Coordinates of C-alpha atoms in Angstrom, one line a residue:
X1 CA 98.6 93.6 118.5
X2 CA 102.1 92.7 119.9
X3 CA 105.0 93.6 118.8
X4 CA 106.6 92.0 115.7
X5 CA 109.7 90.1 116.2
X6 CA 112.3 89.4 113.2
X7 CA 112.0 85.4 111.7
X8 CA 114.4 83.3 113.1
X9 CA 116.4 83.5 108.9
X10 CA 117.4 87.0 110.3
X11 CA 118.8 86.3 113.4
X12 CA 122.5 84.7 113.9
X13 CA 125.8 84.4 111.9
X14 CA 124.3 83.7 108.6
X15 CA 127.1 84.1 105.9
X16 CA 124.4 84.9 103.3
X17 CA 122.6 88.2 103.3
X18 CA 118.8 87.9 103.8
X19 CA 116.2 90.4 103.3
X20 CA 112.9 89.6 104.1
X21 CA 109.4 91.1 103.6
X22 CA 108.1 92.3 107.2
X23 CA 103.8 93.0 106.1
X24 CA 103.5 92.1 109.9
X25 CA 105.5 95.1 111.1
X26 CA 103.4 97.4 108.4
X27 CA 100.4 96.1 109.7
X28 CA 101.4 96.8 113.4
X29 CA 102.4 100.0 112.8
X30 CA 99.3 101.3 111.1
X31 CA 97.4 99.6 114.2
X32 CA 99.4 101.5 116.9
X33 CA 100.3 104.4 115.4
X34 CA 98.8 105.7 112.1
X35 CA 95.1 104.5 111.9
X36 CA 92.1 106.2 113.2
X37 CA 91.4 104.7 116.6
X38 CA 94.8 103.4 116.7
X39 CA 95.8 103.2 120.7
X40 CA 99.1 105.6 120.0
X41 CA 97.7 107.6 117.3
X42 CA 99.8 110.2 116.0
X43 CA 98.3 112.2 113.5
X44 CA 101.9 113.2 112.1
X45 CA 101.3 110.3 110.3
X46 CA 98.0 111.0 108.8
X47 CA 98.9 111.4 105.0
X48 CA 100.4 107.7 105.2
X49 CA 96.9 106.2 105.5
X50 CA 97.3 106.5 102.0
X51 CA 100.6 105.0 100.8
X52 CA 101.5 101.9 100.4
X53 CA 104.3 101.0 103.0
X54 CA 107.3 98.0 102.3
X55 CA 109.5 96.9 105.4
X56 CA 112.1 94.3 105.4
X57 CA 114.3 92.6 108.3
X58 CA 117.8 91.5 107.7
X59 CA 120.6 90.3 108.9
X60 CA 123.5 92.2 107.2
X61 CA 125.0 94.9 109.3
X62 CA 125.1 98.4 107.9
X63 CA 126.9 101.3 109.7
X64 CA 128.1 105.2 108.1
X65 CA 130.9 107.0 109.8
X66 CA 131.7 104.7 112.8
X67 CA 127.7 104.5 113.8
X68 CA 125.5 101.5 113.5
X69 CA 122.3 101.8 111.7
X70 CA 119.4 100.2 112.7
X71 CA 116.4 101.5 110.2
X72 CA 116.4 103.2 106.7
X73 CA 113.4 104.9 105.3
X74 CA 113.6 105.3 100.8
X75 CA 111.1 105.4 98.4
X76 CA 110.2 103.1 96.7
X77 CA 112.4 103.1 93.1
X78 CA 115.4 105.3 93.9
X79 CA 116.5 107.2 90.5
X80 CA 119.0 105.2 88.9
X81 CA 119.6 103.5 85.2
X82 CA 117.3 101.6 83.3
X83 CA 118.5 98.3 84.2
X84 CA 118.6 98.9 88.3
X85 CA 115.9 100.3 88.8
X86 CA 113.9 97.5 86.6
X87 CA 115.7 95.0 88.9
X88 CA 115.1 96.7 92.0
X89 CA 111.4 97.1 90.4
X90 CA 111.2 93.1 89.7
X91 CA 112.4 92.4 93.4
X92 CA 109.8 94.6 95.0
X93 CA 107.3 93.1 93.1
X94 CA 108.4 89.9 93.9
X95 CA 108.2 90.3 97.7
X96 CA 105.4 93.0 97.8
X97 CA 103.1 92.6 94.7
X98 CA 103.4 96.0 94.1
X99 CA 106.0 98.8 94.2
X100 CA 105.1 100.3 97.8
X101 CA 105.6 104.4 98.0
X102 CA 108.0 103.6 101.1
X103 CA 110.9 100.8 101.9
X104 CA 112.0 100.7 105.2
X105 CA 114.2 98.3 106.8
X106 CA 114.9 97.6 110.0
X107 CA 118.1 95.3 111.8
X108 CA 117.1 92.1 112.8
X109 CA 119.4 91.7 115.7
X110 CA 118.2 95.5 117.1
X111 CA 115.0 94.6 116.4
X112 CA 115.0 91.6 118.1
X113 CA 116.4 92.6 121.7
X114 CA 115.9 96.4 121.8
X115 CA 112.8 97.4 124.3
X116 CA 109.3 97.9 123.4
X117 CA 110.0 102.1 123.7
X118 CA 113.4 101.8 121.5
X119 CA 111.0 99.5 118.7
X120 CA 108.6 102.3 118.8
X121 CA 110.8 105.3 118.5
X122 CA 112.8 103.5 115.8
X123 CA 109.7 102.4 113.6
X124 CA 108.0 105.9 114.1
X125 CA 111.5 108.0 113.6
X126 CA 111.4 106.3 110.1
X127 CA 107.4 106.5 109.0
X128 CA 108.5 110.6 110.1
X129 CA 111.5 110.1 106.9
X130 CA 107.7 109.0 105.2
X131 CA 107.0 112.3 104.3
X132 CA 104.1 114.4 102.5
X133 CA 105.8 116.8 99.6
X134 CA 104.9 120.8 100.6
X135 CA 104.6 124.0 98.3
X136 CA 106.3 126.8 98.5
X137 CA 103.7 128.1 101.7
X138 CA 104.3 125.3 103.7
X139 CA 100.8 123.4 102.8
X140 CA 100.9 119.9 102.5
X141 CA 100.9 119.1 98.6
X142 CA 97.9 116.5 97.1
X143 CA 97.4 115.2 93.4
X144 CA 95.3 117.1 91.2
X145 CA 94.7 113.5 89.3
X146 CA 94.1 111.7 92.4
X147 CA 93.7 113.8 95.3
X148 CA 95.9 111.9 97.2
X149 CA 98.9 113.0 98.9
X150 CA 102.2 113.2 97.2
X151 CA 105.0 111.9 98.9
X152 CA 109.0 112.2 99.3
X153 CA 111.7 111.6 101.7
X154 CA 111.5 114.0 105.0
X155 CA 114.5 115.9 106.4
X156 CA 114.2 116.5 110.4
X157 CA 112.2 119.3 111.5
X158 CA 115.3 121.3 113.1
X159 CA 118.7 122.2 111.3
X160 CA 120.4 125.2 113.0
X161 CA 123.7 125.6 114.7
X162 CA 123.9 125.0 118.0
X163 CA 126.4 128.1 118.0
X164 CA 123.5 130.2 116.3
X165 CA 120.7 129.2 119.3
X166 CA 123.4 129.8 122.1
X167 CA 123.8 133.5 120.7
X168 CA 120.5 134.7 119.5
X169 CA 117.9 132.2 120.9
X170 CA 115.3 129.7 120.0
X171 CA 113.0 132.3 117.8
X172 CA 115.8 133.3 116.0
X173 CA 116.2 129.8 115.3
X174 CA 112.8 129.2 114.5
X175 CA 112.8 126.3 116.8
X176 CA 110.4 127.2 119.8
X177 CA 108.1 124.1 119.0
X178 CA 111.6 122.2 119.3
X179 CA 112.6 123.5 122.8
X180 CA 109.1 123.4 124.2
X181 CA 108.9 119.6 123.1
X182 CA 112.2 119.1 124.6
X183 CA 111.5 120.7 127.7
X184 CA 108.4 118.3 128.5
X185 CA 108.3 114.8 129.6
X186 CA 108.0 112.2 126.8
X187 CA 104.6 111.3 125.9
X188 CA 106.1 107.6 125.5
X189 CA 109.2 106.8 126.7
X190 CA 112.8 108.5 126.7
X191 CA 115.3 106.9 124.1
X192 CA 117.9 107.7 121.4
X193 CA 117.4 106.8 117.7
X194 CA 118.2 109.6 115.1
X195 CA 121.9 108.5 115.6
X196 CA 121.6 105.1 114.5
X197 CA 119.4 105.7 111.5
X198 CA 120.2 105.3 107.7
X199 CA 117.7 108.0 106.4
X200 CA 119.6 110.6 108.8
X201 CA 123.0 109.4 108.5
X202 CA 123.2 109.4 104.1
X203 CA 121.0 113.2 104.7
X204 CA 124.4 114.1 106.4
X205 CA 127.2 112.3 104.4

């Protein structure tokens, strides 16, 4: 399946704001990277074979701290009043059907002339936000009721000082997994993305 492209309502100097539902990019990214079979499979993203996943495009730019963001991963209803988040409620519904476990979205313009490698590591840095709630061990949690995963916004695998690693090293750190990764050649392709996400930049305000 190629690579979905933004609708031509997303692109340009609009001077009205437009969101709009992206089922293709869902649908591409569970091909490429999350079903079984799936030609980039990463099984990282296992648990979401069960969620239900939202994206949007749009146009409006959106930037924290001098840094453009170009992709947001939140849950479906964030936790706010009565009245917002039955609106918010009524306008997922209204573009989904359903309230999906997962909203991303993604800048049109990014979207729309980044490379096939950038594309990738930006849809795949947010379905990593997409993340499976753990226990106090460590073990992924599931529903008693359903059996199904249960799901919450993920924070980045690594948060140390550099300071502390410099000083006493990677075990200290607890980030071996991190260096070793870093010290191999990409299974994909080599780009920057963290930076210009929304997920990572409202983690750090």
């Amino acid at each position: 399946m190629n690579r979905p492209m933004p609708p031509h309502e997303t692109l340009g100097n609009s001077a009205e704001p437009v969101f709009a539902p992206a089922p293709e990019l869902i649908a591409w990214a569970r091909e490429t990277f999350i079903d079984e079979g799936a030609p980039l499979l990463n099984e990282d993203h296992r648990h979401l074979r069960w969620a239900n996943i939202g994206a949007l495009w749009t146009n409006v730019p959106n930037g924290h701290a001098g840094r453009r963001i170009v992709g947001q991963c939140e849950m479906g209803l964030p936790p706010t009043g009565k009245w917002g988040r039955a609106r918010i409620e009524r306008q997922l519904l209204d573009w989904f059907g359903e309230v999906p476990t997962f909203l991303l979205t993604f800048d049109a313009e990014y979207a729309s002339s980044c490379s096939d490698a950038q594309f990738m590591a930006l849809v795949e840095h947010e379905l990593y936000h997409a993340g499976q709630e753990r226990d106090a061990f460590g073990a992924p949690r599931f529903s008693k009721k359903t059996g199904k995963p249960i799901y919450g916004i993920r924070g980045h695998d690594v948060e140390e000082f550099v300071g502390v690693v410099r000083r006493y090293g990677a075990s200290a750190a607890h980030i071996e997994e991190l260096v070793a990764a870093a010290n191999a050649d990409p299974e994909i392709a080599r780009v920057e993305i963290a930076r210009a996400c929304g997920t990572c930049q409202l983690r750090a305000a």
